[in-house]
């Protein structure tokens, strides 16, 4: 699997440092509150574990599953709610944990959903921000790293369901897509 990677962009140490920076910032920003962390499956599973271990607050954790990609390397415009949460979000301070924000459509979908359900505040903490990919106007509040407009894998992010278990974020060799 490692042989499919052309370039490592962010290694585990760098990602842990980013998670610590953001976890500590959230701890300060939500002092005295009990936020509801909403982790977006599957991509955010490692990022969620890293950030939450750096948050010194009483908090709730829920997992939601949405799908935007359908196996390829381009975002689709259709967002589907695959697995919903069962917890009330009315009057809650929600912090969405995402792997990457690209076109922004997934995030907008989630923010609209939470707003409809009466969330008091909605913040976003993403591992990666691909600002050059935006199609809708949405921003993340806590960003691990900015990335160029290229397809990345690892640390939760997949290509055709593989590479989620790579301990770093990297760029695939073009030959992998050609297969
Ligand atoms: P958006 O709706 O912002 O276009 O895309 C968000 C979702 O698309 C992310 O949560 C992620 O699952 C997927 N995605 C966007 N860019 C990439 C990328 O470079 N690599 C991978 N593996 N997934 C991506
Ligand atoms: Mg995702």
Short mmCIF file of N, CA and C and ligand atoms in Angstrom, two decimals:
data_model
loop_
_atom_site.label_atom_id
_atom_site.label_comp_id
_atom_site.label_asym_id
_atom_site.label_seq_id
_atom_site.Cartn_x
_atom_site.Cartn_y
_atom_site.Cartn_z
N UNK A 1 0.83 -1.21 0.00
CA UNK A 1 0.00 0.00 0.00
C UNK A 1 0.86 1.26 0.00
N UNK A 2 1.90 1.27 0.86
CA UNK A 2 2.81 2.42 0.90
C UNK A 2 3.46 2.73 -0.45
N UNK A 3 3.64 1.68 -1.24
CA UNK A 3 4.30 1.86 -2.54
C UNK A 3 3.44 2.64 -3.54
N UNK A 4 2.15 2.79 -3.24
CA UNK A 4 1.26 3.54 -4.14
C UNK A 4 1.37 5.05 -3.92
N UNK A 5 2.14 5.46 -2.92
CA UNK A 5 2.18 6.88 -2.57
C UNK A 5 3.36 7.58 -3.23
N UNK A 6 3.04 8.68 -3.89
CA UNK A 6 4.08 9.46 -4.57
C UNK A 6 4.79 10.41 -3.61
N UNK A 7 3.99 11.04 -2.73
CA UNK A 7 4.55 12.07 -1.86
C UNK A 7 3.79 12.10 -0.54
N UNK A 8 4.52 12.14 0.58
CA UNK A 8 3.89 12.32 1.89
C UNK A 8 3.75 13.81 2.14
N UNK A 9 2.55 14.26 2.43
CA UNK A 9 2.34 15.70 2.68
C UNK A 9 2.42 16.03 4.17
N UNK A 10 1.74 15.22 4.99
CA UNK A 10 1.72 15.47 6.44
C UNK A 10 1.87 14.14 7.16
N UNK A 11 2.90 14.04 7.99
CA UNK A 11 3.12 12.78 8.70
C UNK A 11 2.38 12.79 10.04
N UNK A 12 2.46 11.66 10.74
CA UNK A 12 1.71 11.48 11.97
C UNK A 12 2.05 12.53 13.03
N UNK A 13 3.34 12.87 13.14
CA UNK A 13 3.75 13.87 14.14
C UNK A 13 3.13 15.23 13.83
N UNK A 14 3.17 15.61 12.57
CA UNK A 14 2.59 16.90 12.18
C UNK A 14 1.09 16.91 12.44
N UNK A 15 0.44 15.79 12.16
CA UNK A 15 -1.01 15.71 12.36
C UNK A 15 -1.34 15.75 13.86
N UNK A 16 -0.53 15.05 14.66
CA UNK A 16 -0.75 15.09 16.12
C UNK A 16 -0.58 16.51 16.67
N UNK A 17 0.41 17.21 16.14
CA UNK A 17 0.61 18.60 16.59
C UNK A 17 -0.57 19.48 16.21
N UNK A 18 -1.10 19.28 15.01
CA UNK A 18 -2.26 20.07 14.59
C UNK A 18 -3.47 19.74 15.46
N UNK A 19 -3.64 18.46 15.77
CA UNK A 19 -4.77 18.04 16.62
C UNK A 19 -4.64 18.64 18.02
N UNK A 20 -3.41 18.70 18.53
CA UNK A 20 -3.18 19.28 19.86
C UNK A 20 -3.50 20.77 19.85
N UNK A 21 -3.03 21.46 18.83
CA UNK A 21 -3.28 22.90 18.71
C UNK A 21 -4.79 23.17 18.69
N UNK A 22 -5.51 22.40 17.88
CA UNK A 22 -6.95 22.62 17.72
C UNK A 22 -7.71 22.17 18.96
N UNK A 23 -7.33 21.02 19.52
CA UNK A 23 -8.00 20.53 20.72
C UNK A 23 -7.86 21.51 21.88
N UNK A 24 -6.69 22.09 22.00
CA UNK A 24 -6.47 23.06 23.08
C UNK A 24 -7.23 24.35 22.82
N UNK A 25 -7.32 24.75 21.56
CA UNK A 25 -8.07 25.95 21.21
C UNK A 25 -9.57 25.76 21.50
N UNK A 26 -10.07 24.58 21.16
CA UNK A 26 -11.48 24.27 21.43
C UNK A 26 -11.73 24.27 22.94
N UNK A 27 -10.79 23.71 23.69
CA UNK A 27 -10.90 23.69 25.15
C UNK A 27 -11.06 25.11 25.70
N UNK A 28 -10.28 26.04 25.15
CA UNK A 28 -10.38 27.43 25.60
C UNK A 28 -11.69 28.06 25.11
N UNK A 29 -12.02 27.85 23.84
CA UNK A 29 -13.18 28.52 23.25
C UNK A 29 -14.51 28.04 23.84
N UNK A 30 -14.54 26.80 24.31
CA UNK A 30 -15.80 26.24 24.82
C UNK A 30 -15.78 26.05 26.34
N UNK A 31 -14.90 26.78 26.99
CA UNK A 31 -14.80 26.74 28.44
C UNK A 31 -16.17 26.97 29.08
N UNK A 32 -16.58 26.07 29.95
CA UNK A 32 -17.88 26.22 30.61
C UNK A 32 -19.06 25.67 29.82
N UNK A 33 -18.79 25.13 28.62
CA UNK A 33 -19.86 24.56 27.79
C UNK A 33 -19.64 23.07 27.61
N UNK A 34 -20.69 22.41 27.16
CA UNK A 34 -20.59 20.98 26.85
C UNK A 34 -20.89 20.80 25.37
N UNK A 35 -19.87 20.88 24.52
CA UNK A 35 -20.13 20.78 23.08
C UNK A 35 -20.52 19.36 22.67
N UNK A 36 -21.18 19.30 21.53
CA UNK A 36 -21.51 18.02 20.91
C UNK A 36 -20.62 17.88 19.68
N UNK A 37 -19.67 16.94 19.75
CA UNK A 37 -18.82 16.69 18.60
C UNK A 37 -19.54 15.78 17.63
N UNK A 38 -19.57 16.19 16.38
CA UNK A 38 -20.23 15.41 15.35
C UNK A 38 -19.18 14.99 14.33
N UNK A 39 -18.79 13.73 14.41
CA UNK A 39 -17.74 13.21 13.55
C UNK A 39 -18.36 12.66 12.27
N UNK A 40 -17.78 13.03 11.15
CA UNK A 40 -18.34 12.62 9.86
C UNK A 40 -17.59 11.39 9.34
N UNK A 41 -18.32 10.28 9.29
CA UNK A 41 -17.73 9.01 8.85
C UNK A 41 -17.71 8.93 7.33
N UNK A 42 -16.75 8.15 6.78
CA UNK A 42 -15.77 7.43 7.56
C UNK A 42 -14.49 8.24 7.74
N UNK A 43 -14.33 9.22 6.87
CA UNK A 43 -13.04 9.89 6.74
C UNK A 43 -12.46 10.50 8.00
N UNK A 44 -13.31 10.92 8.93
CA UNK A 44 -12.82 11.67 10.09
C UNK A 44 -12.50 10.79 11.29
N UNK A 45 -12.45 9.47 11.11
CA UNK A 45 -12.34 8.61 12.30
C UNK A 45 -11.03 8.81 13.06
N UNK A 46 -9.91 8.96 12.38
CA UNK A 46 -8.64 9.14 13.08
C UNK A 46 -8.48 10.56 13.61
N UNK A 47 -8.88 11.51 12.80
CA UNK A 47 -8.83 12.92 13.19
C UNK A 47 -9.68 13.15 14.45
N UNK A 48 -10.84 12.52 14.50
CA UNK A 48 -11.72 12.62 15.67
C UNK A 48 -11.01 12.10 16.92
N UNK A 49 -10.38 10.94 16.80
CA UNK A 49 -9.69 10.34 17.95
C UNK A 49 -8.55 11.25 18.42
N UNK A 50 -7.83 11.83 17.48
CA UNK A 50 -6.70 12.68 17.84
C UNK A 50 -7.14 13.99 18.49
N UNK A 51 -8.12 14.65 17.89
CA UNK A 51 -8.56 15.94 18.43
C UNK A 51 -9.20 15.76 19.80
N UNK A 52 -10.10 14.77 19.90
CA UNK A 52 -10.85 14.64 21.15
C UNK A 52 -9.97 14.32 22.35
N UNK A 53 -8.87 13.61 22.11
CA UNK A 53 -7.97 13.34 23.23
C UNK A 53 -7.22 14.57 23.71
N UNK A 54 -7.35 15.66 22.96
CA UNK A 54 -6.70 16.92 23.34
C UNK A 54 -7.71 17.94 23.86
N UNK A 55 -8.95 17.50 24.02
CA UNK A 55 -10.00 18.41 24.50
C UNK A 55 -10.28 18.10 25.96
N UNK A 56 -10.08 19.10 26.82
CA UNK A 56 -10.32 18.91 28.25
C UNK A 56 -11.65 19.56 28.63
N UNK A 57 -12.72 18.93 28.17
CA UNK A 57 -14.08 19.42 28.44
C UNK A 57 -14.99 18.21 28.57
N UNK A 58 -16.08 18.33 29.32
CA UNK A 58 -17.14 17.34 29.24
C UNK A 58 -17.82 17.56 27.88
N UNK A 59 -18.04 16.49 27.14
CA UNK A 59 -18.56 16.66 25.78
C UNK A 59 -19.33 15.42 25.37
N UNK A 60 -20.15 15.56 24.34
CA UNK A 60 -20.82 14.41 23.72
C UNK A 60 -20.18 14.15 22.36
N UNK A 61 -20.25 12.90 21.94
CA UNK A 61 -19.70 12.51 20.65
C UNK A 61 -20.73 11.69 19.88
N UNK A 62 -21.00 12.11 18.66
CA UNK A 62 -21.90 11.37 17.78
C UNK A 62 -21.23 11.20 16.43
N UNK A 63 -21.66 10.18 15.70
CA UNK A 63 -21.13 9.91 14.37
C UNK A 63 -22.26 9.97 13.35
N UNK A 64 -21.99 10.67 12.29
CA UNK A 64 -22.97 10.77 11.20
C UNK A 64 -22.26 10.30 9.94
N UNK A 65 -23.03 9.70 9.05
CA UNK A 65 -22.41 9.21 7.82
C UNK A 65 -23.10 9.82 6.62
N UNK A 66 -22.33 10.53 5.84
CA UNK A 66 -22.88 11.08 4.60
C UNK A 66 -21.99 10.61 3.46
N UNK A 67 -22.53 10.68 2.27
CA UNK A 67 -21.72 10.24 1.15
C UNK A 67 -21.80 11.28 0.04
N UNK A 68 -20.64 11.64 -0.48
CA UNK A 68 -20.61 12.61 -1.58
C UNK A 68 -19.84 12.03 -2.75
N UNK A 69 -18.72 11.41 -2.45
CA UNK A 69 -17.93 10.76 -3.49
C UNK A 69 -18.59 9.43 -3.79
N UNK A 70 -18.50 8.99 -5.00
CA UNK A 70 -18.99 7.64 -5.26
C UNK A 70 -17.87 6.81 -5.82
N UNK A 71 -16.77 6.77 -5.10
CA UNK A 71 -15.66 5.90 -5.46
C UNK A 71 -14.58 6.55 -6.31
N UNK A 72 -14.85 7.71 -6.86
CA UNK A 72 -13.87 8.32 -7.76
C UNK A 72 -13.02 9.37 -7.07
N UNK A 73 -12.50 10.30 -7.84
CA UNK A 73 -11.66 11.35 -7.28
C UNK A 73 -12.30 12.73 -7.43
N UNK A 74 -13.54 12.78 -7.89
CA UNK A 74 -14.26 14.05 -8.01
C UNK A 74 -15.45 14.04 -7.05
N UNK A 75 -15.69 15.15 -6.36
CA UNK A 75 -16.88 15.26 -5.52
C UNK A 75 -18.12 15.21 -6.41
N UNK A 76 -19.17 14.55 -5.90
CA UNK A 76 -20.42 14.62 -6.65
C UNK A 76 -21.25 15.73 -6.00
N UNK A 77 -22.19 16.27 -6.73
CA UNK A 77 -22.99 17.36 -6.19
C UNK A 77 -24.14 16.85 -5.33
N UNK A 78 -24.39 15.55 -5.40
CA UNK A 78 -25.47 14.95 -4.63
C UNK A 78 -24.93 14.47 -3.29
N UNK A 79 -25.43 15.02 -2.20
CA UNK A 79 -25.02 14.56 -0.88
C UNK A 79 -26.14 13.69 -0.32
N UNK A 80 -25.75 12.58 0.25
CA UNK A 80 -26.74 11.64 0.76
C UNK A 80 -26.48 11.43 2.25
N UNK A 81 -27.54 11.48 3.04
CA UNK A 81 -27.44 11.16 4.47
C UNK A 81 -27.57 9.65 4.60
N UNK A 82 -26.47 8.99 4.95
CA UNK A 82 -26.46 7.52 4.98
C UNK A 82 -26.87 7.00 6.36
N UNK A 83 -26.25 7.53 7.41
CA UNK A 83 -26.61 7.14 8.78
C UNK A 83 -26.75 8.39 9.64
N UNK A 84 -27.93 8.60 10.15
CA UNK A 84 -28.21 9.80 10.95
C UNK A 84 -27.86 9.56 12.42
N UNK A 85 -27.83 10.62 13.20
CA UNK A 85 -27.68 10.49 14.65
C UNK A 85 -29.06 10.43 15.28
N UNK A 86 -29.12 9.98 16.52
CA UNK A 86 -30.42 9.90 17.20
C UNK A 86 -30.53 10.93 18.31
N UNK A 87 -29.45 11.68 18.53
CA UNK A 87 -29.44 12.67 19.61
C UNK A 87 -30.04 14.00 19.14
N UNK A 88 -30.73 14.66 20.03
CA UNK A 88 -31.26 16.01 19.79
C UNK A 88 -30.11 16.99 19.62
N UNK A 89 -30.19 17.87 18.67
CA UNK A 89 -29.16 18.90 18.56
C UNK A 89 -29.70 20.30 18.89
N UNK A 90 -31.00 20.37 19.17
CA UNK A 90 -31.59 21.67 19.50
C UNK A 90 -30.85 22.29 20.69
N UNK A 91 -30.48 23.55 20.55
CA UNK A 91 -29.78 24.33 21.59
C UNK A 91 -28.38 23.82 21.93
N UNK A 92 -27.83 22.95 21.10
CA UNK A 92 -26.48 22.45 21.37
C UNK A 92 -25.43 23.25 20.59
N UNK A 93 -24.25 23.31 21.19
CA UNK A 93 -23.08 23.85 20.47
C UNK A 93 -22.42 22.67 19.77
N UNK A 94 -22.53 22.64 18.46
CA UNK A 94 -22.06 21.49 17.69
C UNK A 94 -20.71 21.81 17.05
N UNK A 95 -19.78 20.89 17.17
CA UNK A 95 -18.49 21.01 16.49
C UNK A 95 -18.37 19.84 15.52
N UNK A 96 -18.44 20.14 14.24
CA UNK A 96 -18.33 19.11 13.21
C UNK A 96 -16.86 18.76 13.02
N UNK A 97 -16.55 17.47 13.03
CA UNK A 97 -15.19 17.01 12.76
C UNK A 97 -15.17 16.38 11.37
N UNK A 98 -14.44 16.98 10.46
CA UNK A 98 -14.40 16.53 9.06
C UNK A 98 -12.96 16.21 8.67
N UNK A 99 -12.82 15.30 7.73
CA UNK A 99 -11.48 15.01 7.21
C UNK A 99 -10.99 16.14 6.31
N UNK A 100 -11.81 16.51 5.33
CA UNK A 100 -11.37 17.52 4.36
C UNK A 100 -12.57 18.30 3.84
N UNK A 101 -12.39 19.57 3.65
CA UNK A 101 -13.41 20.40 3.01
C UNK A 101 -12.90 20.74 1.62
N UNK A 102 -13.66 20.33 0.61
CA UNK A 102 -13.24 20.53 -0.78
C UNK A 102 -14.22 21.51 -1.45
N UNK A 103 -15.25 21.00 -2.12
CA UNK A 103 -16.23 21.91 -2.73
C UNK A 103 -17.01 22.65 -1.65
N UNK A 104 -17.10 22.06 -0.46
CA UNK A 104 -17.86 22.65 0.64
C UNK A 104 -19.30 22.16 0.69
N UNK A 105 -19.69 21.36 -0.30
CA UNK A 105 -21.10 20.96 -0.39
C UNK A 105 -21.52 20.03 0.75
N UNK A 106 -20.63 19.13 1.15
CA UNK A 106 -20.96 18.23 2.28
C UNK A 106 -21.17 19.04 3.55
N UNK A 107 -20.26 19.99 3.75
CA UNK A 107 -20.32 20.80 4.96
C UNK A 107 -21.57 21.67 4.98
N UNK A 108 -21.90 22.24 3.84
CA UNK A 108 -23.10 23.07 3.75
C UNK A 108 -24.34 22.23 4.05
N UNK A 109 -24.36 21.03 3.51
CA UNK A 109 -25.46 20.09 3.75
C UNK A 109 -25.62 19.85 5.25
N UNK A 110 -24.50 19.57 5.92
CA UNK A 110 -24.54 19.29 7.36
C UNK A 110 -24.93 20.51 8.17
N UNK A 111 -24.36 21.66 7.80
CA UNK A 111 -24.67 22.88 8.56
C UNK A 111 -26.16 23.23 8.41
N UNK A 112 -26.69 23.05 7.21
CA UNK A 112 -28.12 23.31 7.00
C UNK A 112 -28.98 22.37 7.84
N UNK A 113 -28.57 21.10 7.85
CA UNK A 113 -29.31 20.09 8.61
C UNK A 113 -29.33 20.44 10.11
N UNK A 114 -28.17 20.82 10.64
CA UNK A 114 -28.05 21.14 12.06
C UNK A 114 -28.81 22.43 12.40
N UNK A 115 -28.74 23.38 11.47
CA UNK A 115 -29.45 24.64 11.70
C UNK A 115 -30.96 24.40 11.72
N UNK A 116 -31.44 23.57 10.78
CA UNK A 116 -32.87 23.21 10.75
C UNK A 116 -33.31 22.56 12.06
N UNK A 117 -32.40 21.81 12.65
CA UNK A 117 -32.73 21.09 13.89
C UNK A 117 -32.51 21.95 15.13
N UNK A 118 -32.13 23.20 14.91
CA UNK A 118 -32.10 24.14 16.02
C UNK A 118 -30.80 24.21 16.82
N UNK A 119 -29.69 23.79 16.21
CA UNK A 119 -28.41 23.91 16.91
C UNK A 119 -28.16 25.36 17.31
N UNK A 120 -27.58 25.57 18.48
CA UNK A 120 -27.32 26.95 18.93
C UNK A 120 -26.13 27.54 18.19
N UNK A 121 -25.07 26.72 18.05
CA UNK A 121 -23.91 27.17 17.28
C UNK A 121 -23.35 25.97 16.53
N UNK A 122 -22.71 26.26 15.41
CA UNK A 122 -22.15 25.20 14.57
C UNK A 122 -20.75 25.62 14.16
N UNK A 123 -19.75 24.85 14.58
CA UNK A 123 -18.37 25.12 14.22
C UNK A 123 -17.83 23.91 13.47
N UNK A 124 -16.73 24.12 12.78
CA UNK A 124 -16.15 23.04 11.99
C UNK A 124 -14.66 22.94 12.25
N UNK A 125 -14.21 21.72 12.57
CA UNK A 125 -12.78 21.46 12.74
C UNK A 125 -12.39 20.39 11.73
N UNK A 126 -11.62 20.79 10.72
CA UNK A 126 -11.24 19.83 9.69
C UNK A 126 -9.73 19.60 9.70
N UNK A 127 -9.35 18.38 9.32
CA UNK A 127 -7.93 18.07 9.19
C UNK A 127 -7.34 18.86 8.03
N UNK A 128 -8.04 18.83 6.89
CA UNK A 128 -7.51 19.45 5.68
C UNK A 128 -8.52 20.41 5.07
N UNK A 129 -8.02 21.49 4.53
CA UNK A 129 -8.88 22.47 3.85
C UNK A 129 -8.34 22.70 2.45
N UNK A 130 -9.15 22.28 1.46
CA UNK A 130 -8.76 22.45 0.05
C UNK A 130 -9.51 23.67 -0.47
N UNK A 131 -9.03 24.84 -0.08
CA UNK A 131 -9.80 26.07 -0.34
C UNK A 131 -10.01 26.30 -1.84
N UNK A 132 -9.05 25.85 -2.64
CA UNK A 132 -9.15 26.03 -4.09
C UNK A 132 -10.28 25.22 -4.74
N UNK A 133 -10.87 24.31 -3.98
CA UNK A 133 -11.92 23.46 -4.56
C UNK A 133 -13.33 23.96 -4.33
N UNK A 134 -13.48 25.07 -3.60
CA UNK A 134 -14.82 25.52 -3.18
C UNK A 134 -15.77 25.83 -4.33
N UNK A 135 -16.99 25.32 -4.19
CA UNK A 135 -18.07 25.68 -5.11
C UNK A 135 -19.17 26.43 -4.36
N UNK A 136 -19.19 26.29 -3.04
CA UNK A 136 -20.18 27.02 -2.23
C UNK A 136 -19.44 27.76 -1.13
N UNK A 137 -20.07 28.79 -0.60
CA UNK A 137 -19.42 29.67 0.36
C UNK A 137 -19.55 29.10 1.78
N UNK A 138 -18.53 28.38 2.20
CA UNK A 138 -18.54 27.81 3.55
C UNK A 138 -17.10 27.75 4.04
N UNK A 139 -16.91 28.05 5.33
CA UNK A 139 -15.53 28.05 5.86
C UNK A 139 -15.45 27.18 7.11
N UNK A 140 -14.26 26.64 7.33
CA UNK A 140 -14.00 25.87 8.54
C UNK A 140 -13.42 26.81 9.59
N UNK A 141 -13.77 26.55 10.86
CA UNK A 141 -13.32 27.42 11.94
C UNK A 141 -11.95 27.00 12.47
N UNK A 142 -11.68 25.71 12.45
CA UNK A 142 -10.39 25.18 12.91
C UNK A 142 -9.85 24.30 11.79
N UNK A 143 -8.66 24.63 11.31
CA UNK A 143 -8.10 23.93 10.16
C UNK A 143 -6.73 23.35 10.52
N UNK A 144 -6.57 22.05 10.29
CA UNK A 144 -5.26 21.43 10.50
C UNK A 144 -4.26 21.95 9.50
N UNK A 145 -4.52 21.72 8.22
CA UNK A 145 -3.60 22.13 7.16
C UNK A 145 -4.40 22.53 5.92
N UNK A 146 -3.87 23.50 5.20
CA UNK A 146 -4.38 23.79 3.87
C UNK A 146 -3.71 22.85 2.89
N UNK A 147 -4.47 22.39 1.89
CA UNK A 147 -3.89 21.54 0.84
C UNK A 147 -4.19 22.12 -0.53
N UNK A 148 -3.29 21.81 -1.45
CA UNK A 148 -3.49 22.20 -2.85
C UNK A 148 -4.67 21.45 -3.41
N UNK A 149 -5.09 21.88 -4.59
CA UNK A 149 -6.24 21.27 -5.23
C UNK A 149 -5.84 19.98 -5.92
N UNK A 150 -5.46 18.98 -5.12
CA UNK A 150 -5.13 17.67 -5.68
C UNK A 150 -5.70 16.60 -4.74
N UNK A 151 -5.87 15.41 -5.28
CA UNK A 151 -6.52 14.35 -4.53
C UNK A 151 -5.54 13.70 -3.55
N UNK A 152 -5.90 13.67 -2.28
CA UNK A 152 -5.02 13.10 -1.25
C UNK A 152 -5.69 11.90 -0.58
N UNK A 153 -4.88 11.05 0.00
CA UNK A 153 -5.39 9.87 0.71
C UNK A 153 -4.63 9.69 2.02
N UNK A 154 -5.16 8.81 2.85
CA UNK A 154 -4.49 8.45 4.09
C UNK A 154 -5.10 9.13 5.30
N UNK A 155 -4.79 8.61 6.47
CA UNK A 155 -5.28 9.17 7.73
C UNK A 155 -6.81 9.34 7.70
N UNK A 156 -7.48 8.33 7.21
CA UNK A 156 -8.95 8.36 7.14
C UNK A 156 -9.47 8.55 5.73
N UNK A 157 -8.70 9.25 4.91
CA UNK A 157 -9.19 9.55 3.55
C UNK A 157 -8.89 8.37 2.62
N UNK A 158 -9.87 8.05 1.79
CA UNK A 158 -9.74 6.86 0.95
C UNK A 158 -9.66 7.18 -0.53
N UNK A 159 -9.21 6.18 -1.28
CA UNK A 159 -9.48 6.11 -2.71
C UNK A 159 -10.09 4.74 -2.92
N UNK A 160 -11.35 4.70 -3.37
CA UNK A 160 -12.07 3.44 -3.57
C UNK A 160 -11.98 2.56 -2.32
N UNK A 161 -12.11 3.20 -1.15
CA UNK A 161 -12.15 2.55 0.17
C UNK A 161 -10.79 2.06 0.68
N UNK A 162 -9.74 2.19 -0.10
CA UNK A 162 -8.41 1.84 0.40
C UNK A 162 -7.70 3.08 0.95
N UNK A 163 -6.61 2.84 1.64
CA UNK A 163 -5.67 3.86 2.16
C UNK A 163 -6.13 4.59 3.42
N UNK A 164 -7.32 4.27 3.94
CA UNK A 164 -7.78 4.98 5.14
C UNK A 164 -6.84 4.74 6.32
N UNK A 165 -6.14 3.62 6.29
CA UNK A 165 -5.26 3.24 7.41
C UNK A 165 -3.83 3.70 7.24
N UNK A 166 -3.52 4.47 6.21
CA UNK A 166 -2.17 5.04 6.12
C UNK A 166 -1.97 6.02 7.27
N UNK A 167 -0.81 5.96 7.96
CA UNK A 167 -0.60 6.86 9.11
C UNK A 167 -0.13 8.25 8.71
N UNK A 168 -0.39 8.68 7.50
CA UNK A 168 -0.02 10.02 7.04
C UNK A 168 -0.95 10.39 5.89
N UNK A 169 -0.91 11.66 5.50
CA UNK A 169 -1.67 12.11 4.34
C UNK A 169 -0.69 12.24 3.18
N UNK A 170 -1.06 11.66 2.06
CA UNK A 170 -0.16 11.71 0.91
C UNK A 170 -0.90 11.77 -0.41
N UNK A 171 -0.11 11.87 -1.46
CA UNK A 171 -0.64 11.93 -2.82
C UNK A 171 -0.37 10.60 -3.50
N UNK A 172 -1.40 10.08 -4.17
CA UNK A 172 -1.25 8.81 -4.87
C UNK A 172 -0.44 8.96 -6.15
N UNK A 173 0.25 7.91 -6.54
CA UNK A 173 0.89 7.90 -7.85
C UNK A 173 -0.18 7.87 -8.93
N UNK A 174 0.00 8.62 -10.01
CA UNK A 174 -1.02 8.64 -11.08
C UNK A 174 -1.29 7.25 -11.63
N UNK A 175 -0.32 6.36 -11.59
CA UNK A 175 -0.51 5.01 -12.12
C UNK A 175 -1.62 4.26 -11.38
N UNK A 176 -1.90 4.66 -10.13
CA UNK A 176 -2.93 3.98 -9.35
C UNK A 176 -4.32 4.23 -9.95
N UNK A 177 -4.55 5.46 -10.43
CA UNK A 177 -5.85 5.77 -11.03
C UNK A 177 -6.02 5.05 -12.36
N UNK A 178 -4.91 4.84 -13.03
CA UNK A 178 -4.96 4.27 -14.38
C UNK A 178 -5.35 2.81 -14.35
N UNK A 179 -5.20 2.17 -13.17
CA UNK A 179 -5.48 0.73 -13.07
C UNK A 179 -6.94 0.42 -13.39
P1 LIG B 1 -16.92 18.36 -0.48
O1 LIG B 1 -18.37 18.11 -0.28
O2 LIG B 1 -16.37 19.50 0.33
O3 LIG B 1 -16.56 18.52 -1.94
O4 LIG B 1 -16.15 17.06 -0.10
C1 LIG B 1 -16.08 16.61 1.14
C2 LIG B 1 -15.79 15.14 1.13
O5 LIG B 1 -15.25 14.68 -0.11
C3 LIG B 1 -14.75 14.86 2.16
O6 LIG B 1 -15.33 14.63 3.42
C4 LIG B 1 -14.06 13.65 1.59
O7 LIG B 1 -14.76 12.50 1.98
C5 LIG B 1 -14.17 13.83 0.11
N1 LIG B 1 -12.94 14.45 -0.46
C6 LIG B 1 -12.75 15.71 -0.89
N2 LIG B 1 -11.49 15.90 -1.32
C7 LIG B 1 -10.85 14.72 -1.16
C8 LIG B 1 -9.51 14.28 -1.40
O8 LIG B 1 -8.60 14.98 -1.86
N3 LIG B 1 -9.25 12.98 -1.09
C9 LIG B 1 -10.18 12.13 -0.57
N4 LIG B 1 -9.79 10.89 -0.31
N5 LIG B 1 -11.44 12.52 -0.31
C10 LIG B 1 -11.77 13.79 -0.60
MG1 LIG B 2 -15.70 12.74 4.19
#
